[in-house]
Coordinates of C-alpha atoms in Angstrom, one line a residue:
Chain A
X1 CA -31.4 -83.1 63.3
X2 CA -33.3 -80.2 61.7
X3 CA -31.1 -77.3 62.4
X4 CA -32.5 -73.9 61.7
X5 CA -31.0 -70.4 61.1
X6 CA -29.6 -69.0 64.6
X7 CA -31.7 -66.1 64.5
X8 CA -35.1 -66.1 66.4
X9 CA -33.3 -69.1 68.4
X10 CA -35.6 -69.1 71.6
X11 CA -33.6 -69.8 75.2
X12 CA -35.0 -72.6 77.1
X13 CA -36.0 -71.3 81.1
X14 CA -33.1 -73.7 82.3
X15 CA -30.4 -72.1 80.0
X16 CA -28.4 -70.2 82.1
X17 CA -28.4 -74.0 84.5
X18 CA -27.1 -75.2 81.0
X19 CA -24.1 -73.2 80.6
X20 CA -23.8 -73.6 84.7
X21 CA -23.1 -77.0 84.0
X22 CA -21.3 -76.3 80.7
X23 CA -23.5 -77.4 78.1
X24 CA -22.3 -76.8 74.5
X25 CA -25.5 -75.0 73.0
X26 CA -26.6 -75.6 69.3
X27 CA -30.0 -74.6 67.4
X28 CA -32.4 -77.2 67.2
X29 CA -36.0 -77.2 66.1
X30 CA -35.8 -73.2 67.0
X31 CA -34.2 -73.3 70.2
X32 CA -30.7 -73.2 71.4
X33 CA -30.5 -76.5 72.8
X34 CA -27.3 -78.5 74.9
X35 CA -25.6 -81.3 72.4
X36 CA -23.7 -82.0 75.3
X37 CA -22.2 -80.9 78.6
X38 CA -18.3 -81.3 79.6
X39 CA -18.6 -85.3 79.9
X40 CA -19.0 -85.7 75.9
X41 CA -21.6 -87.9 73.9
X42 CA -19.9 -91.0 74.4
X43 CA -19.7 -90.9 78.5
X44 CA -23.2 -89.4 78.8
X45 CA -24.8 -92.3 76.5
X46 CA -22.9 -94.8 78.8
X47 CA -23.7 -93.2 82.1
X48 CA -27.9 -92.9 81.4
X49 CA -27.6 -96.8 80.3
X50 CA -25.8 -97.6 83.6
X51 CA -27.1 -95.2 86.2
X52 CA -29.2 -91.8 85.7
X53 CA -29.4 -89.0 83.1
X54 CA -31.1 -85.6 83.1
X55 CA -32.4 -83.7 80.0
X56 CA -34.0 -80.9 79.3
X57 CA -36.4 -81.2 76.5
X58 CA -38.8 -78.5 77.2
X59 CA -38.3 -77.4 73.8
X60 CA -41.3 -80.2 73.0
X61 CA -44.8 -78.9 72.6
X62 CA -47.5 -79.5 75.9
X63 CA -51.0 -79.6 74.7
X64 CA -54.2 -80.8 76.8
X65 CA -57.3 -81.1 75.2
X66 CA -61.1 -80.7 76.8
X67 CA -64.0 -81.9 75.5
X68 CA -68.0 -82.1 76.9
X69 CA -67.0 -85.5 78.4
X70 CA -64.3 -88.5 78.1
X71 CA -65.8 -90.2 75.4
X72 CA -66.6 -87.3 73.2
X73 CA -63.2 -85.9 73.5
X74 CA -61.5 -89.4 73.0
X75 CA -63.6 -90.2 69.9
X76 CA -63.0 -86.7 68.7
X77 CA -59.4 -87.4 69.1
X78 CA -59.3 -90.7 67.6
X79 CA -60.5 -88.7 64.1
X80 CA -56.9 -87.8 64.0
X81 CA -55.0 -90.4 65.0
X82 CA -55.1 -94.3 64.1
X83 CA -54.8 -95.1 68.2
X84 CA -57.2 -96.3 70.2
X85 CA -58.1 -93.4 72.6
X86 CA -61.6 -95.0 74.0
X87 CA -60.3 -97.2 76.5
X88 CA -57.2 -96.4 77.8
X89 CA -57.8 -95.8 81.3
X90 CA -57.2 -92.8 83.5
X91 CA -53.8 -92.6 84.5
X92 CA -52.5 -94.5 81.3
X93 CA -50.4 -92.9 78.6
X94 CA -50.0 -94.3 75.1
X95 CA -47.5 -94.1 72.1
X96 CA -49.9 -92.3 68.6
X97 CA -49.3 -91.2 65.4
X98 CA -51.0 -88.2 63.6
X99 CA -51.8 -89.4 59.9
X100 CA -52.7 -87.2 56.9
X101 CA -55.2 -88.0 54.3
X102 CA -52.4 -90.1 52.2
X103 CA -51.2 -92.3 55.1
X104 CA -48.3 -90.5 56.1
X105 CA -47.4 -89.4 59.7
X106 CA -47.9 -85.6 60.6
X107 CA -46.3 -86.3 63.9
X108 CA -45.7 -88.8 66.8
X109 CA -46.5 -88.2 70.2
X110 CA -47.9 -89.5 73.5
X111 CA -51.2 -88.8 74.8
X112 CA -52.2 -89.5 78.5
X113 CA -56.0 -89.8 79.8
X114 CA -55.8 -87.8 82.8
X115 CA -59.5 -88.0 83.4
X116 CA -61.1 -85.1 82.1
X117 CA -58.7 -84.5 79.9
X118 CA -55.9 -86.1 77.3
X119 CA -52.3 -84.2 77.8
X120 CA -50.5 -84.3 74.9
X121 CA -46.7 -83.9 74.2
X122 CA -45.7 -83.9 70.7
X123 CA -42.7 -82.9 68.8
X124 CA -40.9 -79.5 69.1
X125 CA -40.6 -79.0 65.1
X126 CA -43.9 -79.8 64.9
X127 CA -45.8 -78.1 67.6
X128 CA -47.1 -75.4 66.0
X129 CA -48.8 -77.2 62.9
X130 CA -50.0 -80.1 65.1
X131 CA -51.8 -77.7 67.2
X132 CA -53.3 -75.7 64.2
X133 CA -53.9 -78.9 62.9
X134 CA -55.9 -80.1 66.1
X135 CA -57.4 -76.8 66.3
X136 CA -59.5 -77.0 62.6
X137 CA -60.1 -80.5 62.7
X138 CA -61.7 -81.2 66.3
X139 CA -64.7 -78.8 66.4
X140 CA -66.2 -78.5 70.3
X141 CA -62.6 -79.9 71.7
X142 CA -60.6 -77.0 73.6
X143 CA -56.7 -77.1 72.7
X144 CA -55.1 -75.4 75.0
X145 CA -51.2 -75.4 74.6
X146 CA -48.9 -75.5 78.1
X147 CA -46.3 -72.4 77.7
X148 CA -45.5 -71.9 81.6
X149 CA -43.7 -75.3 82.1
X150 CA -40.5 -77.2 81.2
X151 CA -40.2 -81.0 80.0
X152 CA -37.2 -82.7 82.2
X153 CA -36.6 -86.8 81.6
X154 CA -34.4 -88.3 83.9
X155 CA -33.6 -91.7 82.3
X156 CA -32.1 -94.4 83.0
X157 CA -31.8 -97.4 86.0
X158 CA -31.2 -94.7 88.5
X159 CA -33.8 -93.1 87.7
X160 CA -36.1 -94.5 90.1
X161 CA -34.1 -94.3 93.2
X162 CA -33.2 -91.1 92.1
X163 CA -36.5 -89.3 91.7
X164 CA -38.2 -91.7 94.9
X165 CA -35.5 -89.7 96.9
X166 CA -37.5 -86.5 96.5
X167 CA -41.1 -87.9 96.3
X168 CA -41.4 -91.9 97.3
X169 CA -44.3 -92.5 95.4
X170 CA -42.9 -92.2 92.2
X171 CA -41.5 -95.9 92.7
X172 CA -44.8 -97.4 92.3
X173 CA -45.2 -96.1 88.9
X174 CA -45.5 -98.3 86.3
X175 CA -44.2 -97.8 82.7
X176 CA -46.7 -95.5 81.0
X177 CA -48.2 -94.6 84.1
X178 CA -49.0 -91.0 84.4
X179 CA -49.6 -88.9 87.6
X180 CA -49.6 -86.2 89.8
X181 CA -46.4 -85.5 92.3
X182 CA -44.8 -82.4 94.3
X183 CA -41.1 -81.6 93.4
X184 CA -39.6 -78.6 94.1
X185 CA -43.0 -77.8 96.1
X186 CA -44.5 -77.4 93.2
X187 CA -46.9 -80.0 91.1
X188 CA -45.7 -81.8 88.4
X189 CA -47.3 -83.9 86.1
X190 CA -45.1 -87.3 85.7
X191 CA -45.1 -89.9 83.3
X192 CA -43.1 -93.4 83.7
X193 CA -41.8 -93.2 80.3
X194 CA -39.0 -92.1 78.2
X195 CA -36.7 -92.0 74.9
X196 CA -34.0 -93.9 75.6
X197 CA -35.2 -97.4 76.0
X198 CA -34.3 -97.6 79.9
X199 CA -37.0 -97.0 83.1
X200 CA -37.1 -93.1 83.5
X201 CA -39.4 -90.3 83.9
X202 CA -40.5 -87.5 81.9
X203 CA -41.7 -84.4 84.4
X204 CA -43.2 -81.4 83.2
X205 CA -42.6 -78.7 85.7
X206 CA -44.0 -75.0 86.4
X207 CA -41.1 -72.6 84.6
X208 CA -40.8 -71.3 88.3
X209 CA -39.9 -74.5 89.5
X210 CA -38.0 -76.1 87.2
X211 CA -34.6 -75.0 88.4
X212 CA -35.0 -76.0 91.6
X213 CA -35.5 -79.3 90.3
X214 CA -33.3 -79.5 88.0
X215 CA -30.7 -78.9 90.5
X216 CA -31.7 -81.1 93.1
X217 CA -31.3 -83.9 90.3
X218 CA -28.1 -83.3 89.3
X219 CA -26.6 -82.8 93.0
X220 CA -27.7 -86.5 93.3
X221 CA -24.3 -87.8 92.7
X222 CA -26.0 -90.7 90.5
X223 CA -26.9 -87.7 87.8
X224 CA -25.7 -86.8 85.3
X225 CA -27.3 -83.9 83.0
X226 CA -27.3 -85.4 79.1
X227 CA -27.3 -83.2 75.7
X228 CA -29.0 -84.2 72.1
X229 CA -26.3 -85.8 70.9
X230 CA -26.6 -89.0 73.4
X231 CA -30.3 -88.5 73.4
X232 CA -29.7 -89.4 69.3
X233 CA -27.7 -92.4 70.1
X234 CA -29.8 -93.7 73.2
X235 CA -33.3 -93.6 70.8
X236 CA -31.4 -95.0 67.7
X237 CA -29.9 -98.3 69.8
X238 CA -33.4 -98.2 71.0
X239 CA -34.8 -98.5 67.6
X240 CA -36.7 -94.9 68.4
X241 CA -37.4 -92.9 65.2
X242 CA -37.0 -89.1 65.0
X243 CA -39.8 -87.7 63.7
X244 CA -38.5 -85.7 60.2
X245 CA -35.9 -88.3 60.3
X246 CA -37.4 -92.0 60.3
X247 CA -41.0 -90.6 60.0
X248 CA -42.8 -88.0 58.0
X249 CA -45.4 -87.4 56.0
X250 CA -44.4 -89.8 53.1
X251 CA -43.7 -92.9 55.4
X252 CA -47.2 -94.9 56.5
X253 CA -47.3 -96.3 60.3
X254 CA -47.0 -99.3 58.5
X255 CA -44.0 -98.6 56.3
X256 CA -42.5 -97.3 59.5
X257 CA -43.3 -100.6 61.7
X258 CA -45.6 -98.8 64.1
X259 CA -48.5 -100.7 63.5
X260 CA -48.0 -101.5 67.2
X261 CA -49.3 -98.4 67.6
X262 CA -52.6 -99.1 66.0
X263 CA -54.5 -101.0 68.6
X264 CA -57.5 -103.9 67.6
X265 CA -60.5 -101.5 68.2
X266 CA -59.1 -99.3 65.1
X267 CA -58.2 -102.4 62.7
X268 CA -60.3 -103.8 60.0
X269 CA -63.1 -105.9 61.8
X270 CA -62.6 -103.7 65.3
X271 CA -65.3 -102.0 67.0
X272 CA -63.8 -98.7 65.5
X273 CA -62.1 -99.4 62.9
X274 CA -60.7 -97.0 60.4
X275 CA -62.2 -93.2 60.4
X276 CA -58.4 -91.6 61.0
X277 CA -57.1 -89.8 58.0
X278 CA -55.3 -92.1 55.9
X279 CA -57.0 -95.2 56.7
X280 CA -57.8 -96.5 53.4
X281 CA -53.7 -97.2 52.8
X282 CA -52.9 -98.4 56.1
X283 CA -55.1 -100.6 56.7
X284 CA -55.0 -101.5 53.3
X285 CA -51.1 -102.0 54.1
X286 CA -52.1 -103.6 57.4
X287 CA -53.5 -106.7 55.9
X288 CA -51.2 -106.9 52.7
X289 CA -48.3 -105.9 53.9
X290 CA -46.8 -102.1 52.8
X291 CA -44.1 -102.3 49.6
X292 CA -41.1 -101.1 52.2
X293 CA -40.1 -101.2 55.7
X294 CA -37.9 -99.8 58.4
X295 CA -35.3 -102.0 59.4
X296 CA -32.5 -102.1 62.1
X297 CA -29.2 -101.7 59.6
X298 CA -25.7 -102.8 61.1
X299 CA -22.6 -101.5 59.1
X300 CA -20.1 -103.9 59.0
X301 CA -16.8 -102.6 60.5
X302 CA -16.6 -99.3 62.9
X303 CA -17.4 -96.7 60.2
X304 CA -21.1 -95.4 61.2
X305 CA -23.5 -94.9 58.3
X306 CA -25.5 -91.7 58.8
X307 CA -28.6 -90.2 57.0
X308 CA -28.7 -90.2 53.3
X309 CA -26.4 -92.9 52.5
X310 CA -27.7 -95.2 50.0
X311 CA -28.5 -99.0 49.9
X312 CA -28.0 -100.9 47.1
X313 CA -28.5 -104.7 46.3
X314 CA -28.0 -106.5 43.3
X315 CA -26.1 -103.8 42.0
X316 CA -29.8 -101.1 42.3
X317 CA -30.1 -98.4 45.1
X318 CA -32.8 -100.0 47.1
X319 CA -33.6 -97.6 50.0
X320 CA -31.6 -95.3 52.1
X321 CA -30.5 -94.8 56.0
X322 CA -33.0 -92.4 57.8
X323 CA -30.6 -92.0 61.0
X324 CA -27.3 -93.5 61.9
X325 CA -24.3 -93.3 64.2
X326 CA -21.9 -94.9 66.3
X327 CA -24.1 -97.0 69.2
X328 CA -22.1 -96.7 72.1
X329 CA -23.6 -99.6 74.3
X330 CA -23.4 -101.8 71.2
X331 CA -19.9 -100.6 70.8
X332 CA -20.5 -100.7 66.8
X333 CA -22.1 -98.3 64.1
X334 CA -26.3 -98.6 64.1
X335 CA -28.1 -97.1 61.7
X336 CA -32.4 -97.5 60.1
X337 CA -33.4 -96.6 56.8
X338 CA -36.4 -98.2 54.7
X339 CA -35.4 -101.3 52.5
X340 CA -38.3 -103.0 50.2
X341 CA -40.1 -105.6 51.8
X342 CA -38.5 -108.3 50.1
X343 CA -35.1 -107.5 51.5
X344 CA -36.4 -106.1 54.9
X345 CA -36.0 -109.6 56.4
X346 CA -33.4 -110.0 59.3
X347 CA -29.8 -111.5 58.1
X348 CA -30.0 -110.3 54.7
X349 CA -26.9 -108.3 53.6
X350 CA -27.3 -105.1 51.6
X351 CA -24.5 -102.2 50.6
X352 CA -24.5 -98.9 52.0
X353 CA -22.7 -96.4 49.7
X354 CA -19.5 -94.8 51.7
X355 CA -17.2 -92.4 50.8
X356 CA -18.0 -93.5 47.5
X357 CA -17.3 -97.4 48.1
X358 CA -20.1 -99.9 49.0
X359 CA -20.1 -102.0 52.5
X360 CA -21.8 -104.4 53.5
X361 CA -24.2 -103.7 55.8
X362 CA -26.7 -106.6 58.1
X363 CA -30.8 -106.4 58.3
X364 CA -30.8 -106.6 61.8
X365 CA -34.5 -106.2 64.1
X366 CA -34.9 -103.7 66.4
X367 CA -34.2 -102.8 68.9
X368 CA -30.4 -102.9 69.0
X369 CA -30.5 -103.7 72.5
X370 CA -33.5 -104.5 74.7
X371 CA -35.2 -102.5 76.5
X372 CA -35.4 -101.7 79.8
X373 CA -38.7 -100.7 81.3
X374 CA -40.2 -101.6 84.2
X375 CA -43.4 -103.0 83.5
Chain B
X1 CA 6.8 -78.8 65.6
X2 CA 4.0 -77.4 63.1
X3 CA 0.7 -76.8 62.4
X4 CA -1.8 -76.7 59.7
X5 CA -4.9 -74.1 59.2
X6 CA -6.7 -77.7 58.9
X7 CA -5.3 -78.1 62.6
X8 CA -3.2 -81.0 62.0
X9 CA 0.3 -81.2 63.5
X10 CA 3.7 -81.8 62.0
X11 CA 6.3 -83.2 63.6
X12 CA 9.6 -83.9 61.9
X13 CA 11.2 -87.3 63.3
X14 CA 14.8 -87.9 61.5
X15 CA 13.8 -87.2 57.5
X16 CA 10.3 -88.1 58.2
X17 CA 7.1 -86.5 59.2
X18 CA 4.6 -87.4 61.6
X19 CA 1.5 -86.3 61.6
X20 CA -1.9 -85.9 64.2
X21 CA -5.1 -83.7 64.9
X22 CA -4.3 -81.0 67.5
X23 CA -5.8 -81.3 71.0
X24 CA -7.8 -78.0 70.0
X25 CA -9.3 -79.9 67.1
X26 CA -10.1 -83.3 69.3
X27 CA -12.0 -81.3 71.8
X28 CA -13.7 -79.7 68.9
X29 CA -14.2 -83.2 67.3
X30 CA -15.5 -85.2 69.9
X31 CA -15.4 -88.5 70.9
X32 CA -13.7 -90.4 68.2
X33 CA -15.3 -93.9 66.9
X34 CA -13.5 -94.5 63.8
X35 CA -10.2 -93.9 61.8
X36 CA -9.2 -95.4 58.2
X37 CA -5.8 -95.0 57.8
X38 CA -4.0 -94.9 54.2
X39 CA -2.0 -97.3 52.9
X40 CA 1.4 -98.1 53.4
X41 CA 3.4 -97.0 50.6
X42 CA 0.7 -95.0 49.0
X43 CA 2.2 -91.8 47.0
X44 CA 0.3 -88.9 48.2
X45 CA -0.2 -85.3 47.0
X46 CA -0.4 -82.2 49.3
X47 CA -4.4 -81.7 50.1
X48 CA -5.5 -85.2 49.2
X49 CA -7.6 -87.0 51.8
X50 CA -5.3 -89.4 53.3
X51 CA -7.2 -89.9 56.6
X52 CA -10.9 -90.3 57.3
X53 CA -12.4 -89.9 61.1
X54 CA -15.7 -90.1 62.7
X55 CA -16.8 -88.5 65.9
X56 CA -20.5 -89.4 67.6
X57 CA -21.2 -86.4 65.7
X58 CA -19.9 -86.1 62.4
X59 CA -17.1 -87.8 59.5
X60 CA -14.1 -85.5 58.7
X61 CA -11.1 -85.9 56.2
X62 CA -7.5 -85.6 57.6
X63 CA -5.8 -84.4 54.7
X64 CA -2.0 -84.5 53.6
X65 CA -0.3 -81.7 54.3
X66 CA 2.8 -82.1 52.1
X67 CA 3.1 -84.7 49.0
X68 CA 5.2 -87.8 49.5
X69 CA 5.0 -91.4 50.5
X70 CA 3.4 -92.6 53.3
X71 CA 5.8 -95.0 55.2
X72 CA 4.0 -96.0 58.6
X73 CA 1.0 -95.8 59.8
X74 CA -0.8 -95.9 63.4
X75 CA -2.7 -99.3 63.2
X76 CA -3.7 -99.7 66.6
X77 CA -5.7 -96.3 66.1
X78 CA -8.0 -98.8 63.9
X79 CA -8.8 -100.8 67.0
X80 CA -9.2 -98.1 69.6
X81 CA -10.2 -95.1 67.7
X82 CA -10.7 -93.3 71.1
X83 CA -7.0 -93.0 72.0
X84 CA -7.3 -89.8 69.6
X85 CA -9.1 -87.5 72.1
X86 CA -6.8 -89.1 74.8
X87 CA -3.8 -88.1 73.6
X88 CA -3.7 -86.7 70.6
X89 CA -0.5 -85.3 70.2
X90 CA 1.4 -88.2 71.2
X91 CA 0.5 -91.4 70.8
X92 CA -2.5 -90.9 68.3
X93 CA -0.4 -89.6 65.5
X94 CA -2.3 -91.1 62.6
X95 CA 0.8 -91.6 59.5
X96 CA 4.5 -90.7 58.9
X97 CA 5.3 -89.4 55.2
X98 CA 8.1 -89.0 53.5
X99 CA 8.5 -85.8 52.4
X100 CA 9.2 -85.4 48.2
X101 CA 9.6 -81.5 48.7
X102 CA 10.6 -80.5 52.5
X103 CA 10.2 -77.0 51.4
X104 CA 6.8 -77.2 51.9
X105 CA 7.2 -77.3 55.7
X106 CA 7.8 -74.0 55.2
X107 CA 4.4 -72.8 54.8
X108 CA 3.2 -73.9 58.3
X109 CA 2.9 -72.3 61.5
X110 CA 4.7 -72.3 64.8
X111 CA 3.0 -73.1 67.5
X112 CA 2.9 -69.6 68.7
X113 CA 1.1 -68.4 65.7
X114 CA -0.9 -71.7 65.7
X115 CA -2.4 -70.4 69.3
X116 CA -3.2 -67.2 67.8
X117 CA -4.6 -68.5 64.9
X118 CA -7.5 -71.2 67.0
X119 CA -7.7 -67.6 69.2

């Protein structure tokens, strides 16, 4: 996690809720953030996987872009990002990448078409350069970034019944469905999406509302309020990278197996194709294949294999993990990293270099356990 | 019983002694999903790493807090690496060493001066 200095750390609205309910606050991406509250890592990992957890990620960045009309702004947008923007229809959110001029990936993020305009949340370290970013490179597109509301997701199977007990609509959502909805009496704007790899909601909320409704979540006895820490090991068994983690500006979309994200319209032969920055590698790496991938890596044995450790094959270091930890709904250490292509194949053992000793560690695909969305 | 700055406890059990992680140091720890114990029989020197554990958060070293030979370990901590946040000053002791110099007990703290130390 990229920790900073613990000056200038910036209080989230909800922070005095968070020591309330006895969150253990650390710096993250500039703000003092919960890791986790009194139930531990462990227990609030379990409990979003089998009922409902709330988190407060309103450290993320909130950005909605105008533009002269929906197909200007879309293709404006689409200059930056390898997804197809034309076409997604009002209502609909979508997974994208922001690539730089060598392929690499600037950020990650989800866009939504809300009609006459795409709302944007992207990632909290990145916020500020994404929006600069967006700012130079889409001439005649307003960026306007969202500093009066909080980001809550309440994940998990409860989720639904839990959030349909204070507005009853929100149960005909379907995943990546955005909309409109009153909680707290205020308006939120709701997506039926997530981090976690279950059903949930993400719900950005006016500041001046957001404790309300963070409260009325938590007093749903199904609730449980969630820190970083299980957020880390519900996105990992997901097979979820962490932007500055898994991703950055070295690792292509399709080094990172996100081509998924890169719909038809964009790909060689597509109505659209190319004209994001980058696009010479990656779709050059889209058709031959990219020199390395990001794999799903289980450890053999109970000892997790975090960040940094090496992989080695053949007696060479081959690649290294990019996140790792102990998954517990797998009940065993999960970890990703980039292996060469060759040896990025399911079933093939590789080493991981531990405490100065080499395991054996298993190709596995992702994700570690299926999802969980309702479709 | 005694305790170590590294907030290990020491607990002397007929010319041997036992030794675990505080509960102060479990709480600070986290939930516990992996211990490697030493081996049995292993010669250890004061300060070596005799111990390795792994929290949802982080790895840490246990290390030995006198020298000696280590006589016993807690295998089923292996299996249910959990059992040290439950109770860890009872039955998640990790080893039991035989001590080559007792003296060197006498460099630890009470548990008095062990509260004031963690504050």
């Amino acid at each position: 996690m990229a920790d900073t200095a613990d000056d200038d750390l910036k209080d989230l609205p909800l922070a005095g809720l968070h020591a309330e309910l006895g969150g253990k606050m650390v710096p993250f991406a500039g703000y003092s953030m919960p890791v986790q509250y009194a139930a531990g890592v462990m227990k609030e990992h379990l409990h979003t996987r089998a009922a409902a957890g709330l988190f407060d990620v309103s450290h993320m960045g909130q950005v909605i872009l105008r533009g002269a009309d929906p197909e200007t702004l879309a293709l404006a947008f689409e200059s930056l990002t390898p997804a197809a923007v034309l076409g997604l229809k009002e209502g609909r959110q979508r997974y994208g990448l922001l690539t730089n001029e060598a392929g690499g990936i600037l950020d990650d993020l989800m866009f939504a078409n809300r009609g006459d305009h795409l709302f944007v949340v992207v990632n909290a370290a990145c916020k500020a350069a994404d929006i600069a970013h967006m700012r130079v490179n889409l001439p005649g597109i307003e960026v306007e970034e969202i500093t009066d509301r909080c980001l809550l997701a309440l994940q998990g199977p409860g989720a639904e019944a839990a959030l349909a007990r204070l507005a009853p609509e929100v149960a005909e959502m379907r995943f990546m469905d955005v909309g409109y909805v009153t909680l707290a009496g205020a308006e939120c704007w709701i997506s039926r999406s997530g981090y976690t790899g279950e059903d949930g909601y993400e719900i950005s909320v006016p500041d001046d509302a957001a404790e309300d409704l963070a409260r009325a979540l938590v007093e749903d006895e199904t609730v449980l309020p969630i820190g970083l820490g299980a957020r880390d090991s519900l996105r990992l068994e997901a097979g979820l990278c962490l932007y500055g983690h898994d991703i950055d500006e070295t690792t292509s979309p399709v080094e990172a197996a996100l081509q998924w994200s890169i719909q038809k319209a964009r790909r060689a032969g597509g109505d659209r194709a190319g004209g994001f920055p980058g696009a010479e590698r990656i779709l050059t790496e889209l058709e031959g294949g990219p020199s390395r991938l990001r794999v799903g890596l289980s450890p053999q044995g109970r000892a997790p294999m975090r960040e940094g450790v090496t992989l080695h094959s053949g007696g060479e270091e081959v690649g290294r993990i990019t996140s790792g930890a102990f998954g517990p709904s797998v009940e065993a250490p999960v970890s990703m990293g980039y292996l060469p292509a060759a040896l990025a194949v399911p079933g093939t053992e590789v080493e991981g270099a531990l405490r100065g000793r080499l395991a054996p560690v298993t190709v596995t695909g992702l994700p570690f356990r299926p999802a969980n969305f309702k479709r | 019983m005694k305790f170590t700055e590294e907030h290990e406890w020491l607990r002397a059990e007929d010319d041997l002694i036992v030794v675990g992680i505080t509960e102060h140091a479990a709480e600070q720890l986290g939930d516990i999903v992996f211990v490697e114990l030493p081996e049995v029989g292993a010669q250890v020197n004061k300060d070596d790493e005799v111990v390795v554990i792994e929290s949802v958060k982080a790895a840490s070293d246990i290390l030995a807090p006198i020298d000696g030979e280590i006589v016993e370990v807690n295998e089923p901590l292996v299996e249910d690496p959990g059992k040290v946040g439950e109770d860890p000053t009872g039955e998640a002791w990790f080893f039991k060493i035989r001590p080559a110099d007792p003296s060197q007990m006498d460099d630890y703290m009470d548990e008095a001066a062990y509260l004031a130390y963690i504050g």
